[in-house]
């Protein structure tokens, strides 16, 4: 008797052996993709959970389901000094991943042809596990999460994701139809792809499946992989926010945050963020994080992925949130620049901005939020020392006072408390957008 789960695994392996994913050229570098580096930098997730700035040197990172290795490369670029271990069930994908990391000069990386269930054969405990675009292919994601948890350091973090059923419901209808046509009985190849293209092109334009799922660009040679990863995706399955939290609970893992958490703020769905209907204004403060995410999913399922960070349950919160600090705490606080802002280009532009007394748009270097973030030259001068080392808030206050010693209207000397309040408010604003980080 055949094992359906084993048969499905073989089909998935065959699909990725014949069409390794993602199809990104070996020579493409993520160095000019600060937002991708920001997400994959361990500093981002660990600071979000612990309000501590970690050093990535010596950290051991697992890229589970590394595919052709592009995310492994991003992890290596974003985390200087870290060791990268990649695993995938596709031998062809592993070959490409090895070639990619060597091409870009990363020799502190290892790759293995392994399934998630075989992770225990690795002689490692991991500080971070990246399991991207894989978890939704498991018949039971709890098994995969439990397997990864067994290799995760007590303070480690897992990043993983599930396909959103609410967002991809139309794609799943298409998959069922093409499965009925026999296109997914074996590993889909060029013939099956052409049948999908011919079918979708032949449908009238008003047919719902076509209007809801089809993109004419899928017919180009470079984009045919999108047909495999959508209409003919072996093992694909959709989940809800409820499913995600149930899987985490059964795995003994604690939810930390959605990876793109700012795009899950339910208040942003209303026309007037500060003037919600009375029922909503009264109810929202009492909603759990899980229920807020559920409500967002009901209202606006725009996210293809339910992309989340999780880890071992943390017994106690070991830090005082900066939102509760008093002035005494602030006087002791140390300010860090997010590593993804610390580039030669940013240093050059910051120096020009300070010299020319201009306005600098931070979002063009790192866009952590869907808004324009600007900084005037007096505040830009406070950021400059952070390129070399973290500084105390009072060091930044004194630097700001040197740049602007007098009130530009009254020409009277600016007192220390006024300067402190101005710098503190700016630092708080930039910290809320992850450009800066704070430690006591």
PDB file of N, CA, C and O in Angstrom, residues 267-297:
ATOM      1  N   UNK A 267      -6.845  49.499  13.301  1.00  0.00           N
ATOM      2  CA  UNK A 267      -7.255  50.901  13.328  1.00  0.00           C
ATOM      3  C   UNK A 267      -7.002  51.566  11.972  1.00  0.00           C
ATOM      4  O   UNK A 267      -7.721  52.489  11.578  1.00  0.00           O
ATOM      5  N   UNK A 268      -5.979  51.091  11.270  1.00  0.00           N
ATOM      6  CA  UNK A 268      -5.637  51.693   9.982  1.00  0.00           C
ATOM      7  C   UNK A 268      -6.689  51.425   8.907  1.00  0.00           C
ATOM      8  O   UNK A 268      -6.642  52.032   7.832  1.00  0.00           O
ATOM      9  N   UNK A 269      -7.639  50.547   9.175  1.00  0.00           N
ATOM     10  CA  UNK A 269      -8.683  50.236   8.195  1.00  0.00           C
ATOM     11  C   UNK A 269      -9.826  51.243   8.228  1.00  0.00           C
ATOM     12  O   UNK A 269     -10.685  51.242   7.341  1.00  0.00           O
ATOM     13  N   UNK A 270      -9.841  52.103   9.233  1.00  0.00           N
ATOM     14  CA  UNK A 270     -10.921  53.071   9.370  1.00  0.00           C
ATOM     15  C   UNK A 270     -10.509  54.431   8.793  1.00  0.00           C
ATOM     16  O   UNK A 270      -9.326  54.798   8.823  1.00  0.00           O
ATOM     17  N   UNK A 271     -11.481  55.139   8.281  1.00  0.00           N
ATOM     18  CA  UNK A 271     -11.213  56.441   7.662  1.00  0.00           C
ATOM     19  C   UNK A 271     -10.574  57.399   8.638  1.00  0.00           C
ATOM     20  O   UNK A 271      -9.644  58.133   8.293  1.00  0.00           O
ATOM     21  N   UNK A 272     -11.085  57.428   9.872  1.00  0.00           N
ATOM     22  CA  UNK A 272     -10.559  58.330  10.891  1.00  0.00           C
ATOM     23  C   UNK A 272     -10.001  57.485  12.034  1.00  0.00           C
ATOM     24  O   UNK A 272     -10.733  57.004  12.880  1.00  0.00           O
ATOM     25  N   UNK A 273      -8.692  57.346  12.041  1.00  0.00           N
ATOM     26  CA  UNK A 273      -8.030  56.477  13.023  1.00  0.00           C
ATOM     27  C   UNK A 273      -8.322  56.918  14.450  1.00  0.00           C
ATOM     28  O   UNK A 273      -8.461  56.077  15.354  1.00  0.00           O
ATOM     29  N   UNK A 274      -8.421  58.218  14.658  1.00  0.00           N
ATOM     30  CA  UNK A 274      -8.635  58.742  16.011  1.00  0.00           C
ATOM     31  C   UNK A 274     -10.099  59.033  16.317  1.00  0.00           C
ATOM     32  O   UNK A 274     -10.412  59.659  17.334  1.00  0.00           O
ATOM     33  N   UNK A 275     -10.984  58.571  15.439  1.00  0.00           N
ATOM     34  CA  UNK A 275     -12.409  58.806  15.662  1.00  0.00           C
ATOM     35  C   UNK A 275     -13.203  57.578  15.203  1.00  0.00           C
ATOM     36  O   UNK A 275     -14.013  57.643  14.296  1.00  0.00           O
ATOM     37  N   UNK A 276     -12.949  56.445  15.877  1.00  0.00           N
ATOM     38  CA  UNK A 276     -13.629  55.206  15.518  1.00  0.00           C
ATOM     39  C   UNK A 276     -15.076  55.227  15.989  1.00  0.00           C
ATOM     40  O   UNK A 276     -15.429  55.969  16.908  1.00  0.00           O
ATOM     41  N   UNK A 277     -15.929  54.402  15.374  1.00  0.00           N
ATOM     42  CA  UNK A 277     -17.281  54.228  15.927  1.00  0.00           C
ATOM     43  C   UNK A 277     -17.197  53.837  17.403  1.00  0.00           C
ATOM     44  O   UNK A 277     -16.260  53.142  17.819  1.00  0.00           O
ATOM     45  N   UNK A 278     -18.166  54.288  18.188  1.00  0.00           N
ATOM     46  CA  UNK A 278     -18.106  54.133  19.644  1.00  0.00           C
ATOM     47  C   UNK A 278     -17.899  52.678  20.055  1.00  0.00           C
ATOM     48  O   UNK A 278     -17.082  52.378  20.943  1.00  0.00           O
ATOM     49  N   UNK A 279     -18.602  51.742  19.404  1.00  0.00           N
ATOM     50  CA  UNK A 279     -18.469  50.329  19.782  1.00  0.00           C
ATOM     51  C   UNK A 279     -17.030  49.862  19.603  1.00  0.00           C
ATOM     52  O   UNK A 279     -16.461  49.163  20.456  1.00  0.00           O
ATOM     53  N   UNK A 280     -16.407  50.249  18.493  1.00  0.00           N
ATOM     54  CA  UNK A 280     -15.041  49.831  18.222  1.00  0.00           C
ATOM     55  C   UNK A 280     -14.068  50.480  19.201  1.00  0.00           C
ATOM     56  O   UNK A 280     -13.147  49.828  19.695  1.00  0.00           O
ATOM     57  N   UNK A 281     -14.268  51.753  19.482  1.00  0.00           N
ATOM     58  CA  UNK A 281     -13.379  52.460  20.405  1.00  0.00           C
ATOM     59  C   UNK A 281     -13.410  51.824  21.793  1.00  0.00           C
ATOM     60  O   UNK A 281     -12.389  51.734  22.488  1.00  0.00           O
ATOM     61  N   UNK A 282     -14.587  51.356  22.197  1.00  0.00           N
ATOM     62  CA  UNK A 282     -14.725  50.745  23.516  1.00  0.00           C
ATOM     63  C   UNK A 282     -14.222  49.306  23.536  1.00  0.00           C
ATOM     64  O   UNK A 282     -13.703  48.831  24.557  1.00  0.00           O
ATOM     65  N   UNK A 283     -14.342  48.598  22.415  1.00  0.00           N
ATOM     66  CA  UNK A 283     -14.022  47.172  22.381  1.00  0.00           C
ATOM     67  C   UNK A 283     -12.558  46.865  22.108  1.00  0.00           C
ATOM     68  O   UNK A 283     -11.999  45.912  22.652  1.00  0.00           O
ATOM     69  N   UNK A 284     -11.919  47.666  21.253  1.00  0.00           N
ATOM     70  CA  UNK A 284     -10.558  47.345  20.819  1.00  0.00           C
ATOM     71  C   UNK A 284      -9.547  47.184  21.962  1.00  0.00           C
ATOM     72  O   UNK A 284      -8.727  46.255  21.931  1.00  0.00           O
ATOM     73  N   UNK A 285      -9.556  48.061  22.975  1.00  0.00           N
ATOM     74  CA  UNK A 285      -8.546  47.904  24.038  1.00  0.00           C
ATOM     75  C   UNK A 285      -8.602  46.559  24.739  1.00  0.00           C
ATOM     76  O   UNK A 285      -7.591  46.105  25.289  1.00  0.00           O
ATOM     77  N   UNK A 286      -9.773  45.923  24.756  1.00  0.00           N
ATOM     78  CA  UNK A 286      -9.930  44.650  25.466  1.00  0.00           C
ATOM     79  C   UNK A 286      -9.680  43.436  24.583  1.00  0.00           C
ATOM     80  O   UNK A 286      -9.680  42.304  25.074  1.00  0.00           O
ATOM     81  N   UNK A 287      -9.477  43.648  23.285  1.00  0.00           N
ATOM     82  CA  UNK A 287      -9.254  42.519  22.388  1.00  0.00           C
ATOM     83  C   UNK A 287      -7.828  41.989  22.540  1.00  0.00           C
ATOM     84  O   UNK A 287      -6.873  42.761  22.635  1.00  0.00           O
ATOM     85  N   UNK A 288      -7.691  40.664  22.572  1.00  0.00           N
ATOM     86  CA  UNK A 288      -6.368  40.056  22.603  1.00  0.00           C
ATOM     87  C   UNK A 288      -5.679  40.284  21.264  1.00  0.00           C
ATOM     88  O   UNK A 288      -6.319  40.635  20.262  1.00  0.00           O
ATOM     89  N   UNK A 289      -4.365  40.067  21.239  1.00  0.00           N
ATOM     90  CA  UNK A 289      -3.615  40.182  19.981  1.00  0.00           C
ATOM     91  C   UNK A 289      -4.203  39.231  18.947  1.00  0.00           C
ATOM     92  O   UNK A 289      -4.403  39.603  17.785  1.00  0.00           O
ATOM     93  N   UNK A 290      -4.505  38.008  19.356  1.00  0.00           N
ATOM     94  CA  UNK A 290      -5.070  37.020  18.430  1.00  0.00           C
ATOM     95  C   UNK A 290      -6.386  37.510  17.839  1.00  0.00           C
ATOM     96  O   UNK A 290      -6.608  37.432  16.624  1.00  0.00           O
ATOM     97  N   UNK A 291      -7.266  38.037  18.671  1.00  0.00           N
ATOM     98  CA  UNK A 291      -8.567  38.483  18.171  1.00  0.00           C
ATOM     99  C   UNK A 291      -8.462  39.730  17.290  1.00  0.00           C
ATOM    100  O   UNK A 291      -9.243  39.907  16.355  1.00  0.00           O
ATOM    101  N   UNK A 292      -7.500  40.599  17.582  1.00  0.00           N
ATOM    102  CA  UNK A 292      -7.280  41.753  16.700  1.00  0.00           C
ATOM    103  C   UNK A 292      -6.870  41.286  15.305  1.00  0.00           C
ATOM    104  O   UNK A 292      -7.330  41.803  14.291  1.00  0.00           O
ATOM    105  N   UNK A 293      -5.991  40.278  15.267  1.00  0.00           N
ATOM    106  CA  UNK A 293      -5.546  39.746  13.980  1.00  0.00           C
ATOM    107  C   UNK A 293      -6.691  39.044  13.257  1.00  0.00           C
ATOM    108  O   UNK A 293      -6.821  39.150  12.029  1.00  0.00           O
ATOM    109  N   UNK A 294      -7.523  38.342  13.997  1.00  0.00           N
ATOM    110  CA  UNK A 294      -8.685  37.687  13.385  1.00  0.00           C
ATOM    111  C   UNK A 294      -9.619  38.716  12.760  1.00  0.00           C
ATOM    112  O   UNK A 294     -10.116  38.535  11.641  1.00  0.00           O
ATOM    113  N   UNK A 295      -9.875  39.798  13.493  1.00  0.00           N
ATOM    114  CA  UNK A 295     -10.780  40.829  12.982  1.00  0.00           C
ATOM    115  C   UNK A 295     -10.211  41.455  11.715  1.00  0.00           C
ATOM    116  O   UNK A 295     -10.934  41.718  10.753  1.00  0.00           O
ATOM    117  N   UNK A 296      -8.907  41.694  11.715  1.00  0.00           N
ATOM    118  CA  UNK A 296      -8.275  42.249  10.514  1.00  0.00           C
ATOM    119  C   UNK A 296      -8.451  41.274   9.345  1.00  0.00           C
ATOM    120  O   UNK A 296      -8.766  41.685   8.220  1.00  0.00           O
ATOM    121  N   UNK A 297      -8.255  40.001   9.614  1.00  0.00           N
ATOM    122  CA  UNK A 297      -8.379  38.981   8.571  1.00  0.00           C
ATOM    123  C   UNK A 297      -9.799  38.951   7.998  1.00  0.00           C
ATOM    124  O   UNK A 297      -9.979  38.809   6.785  1.00  0.00           O
TER     125      UNK A 297
END
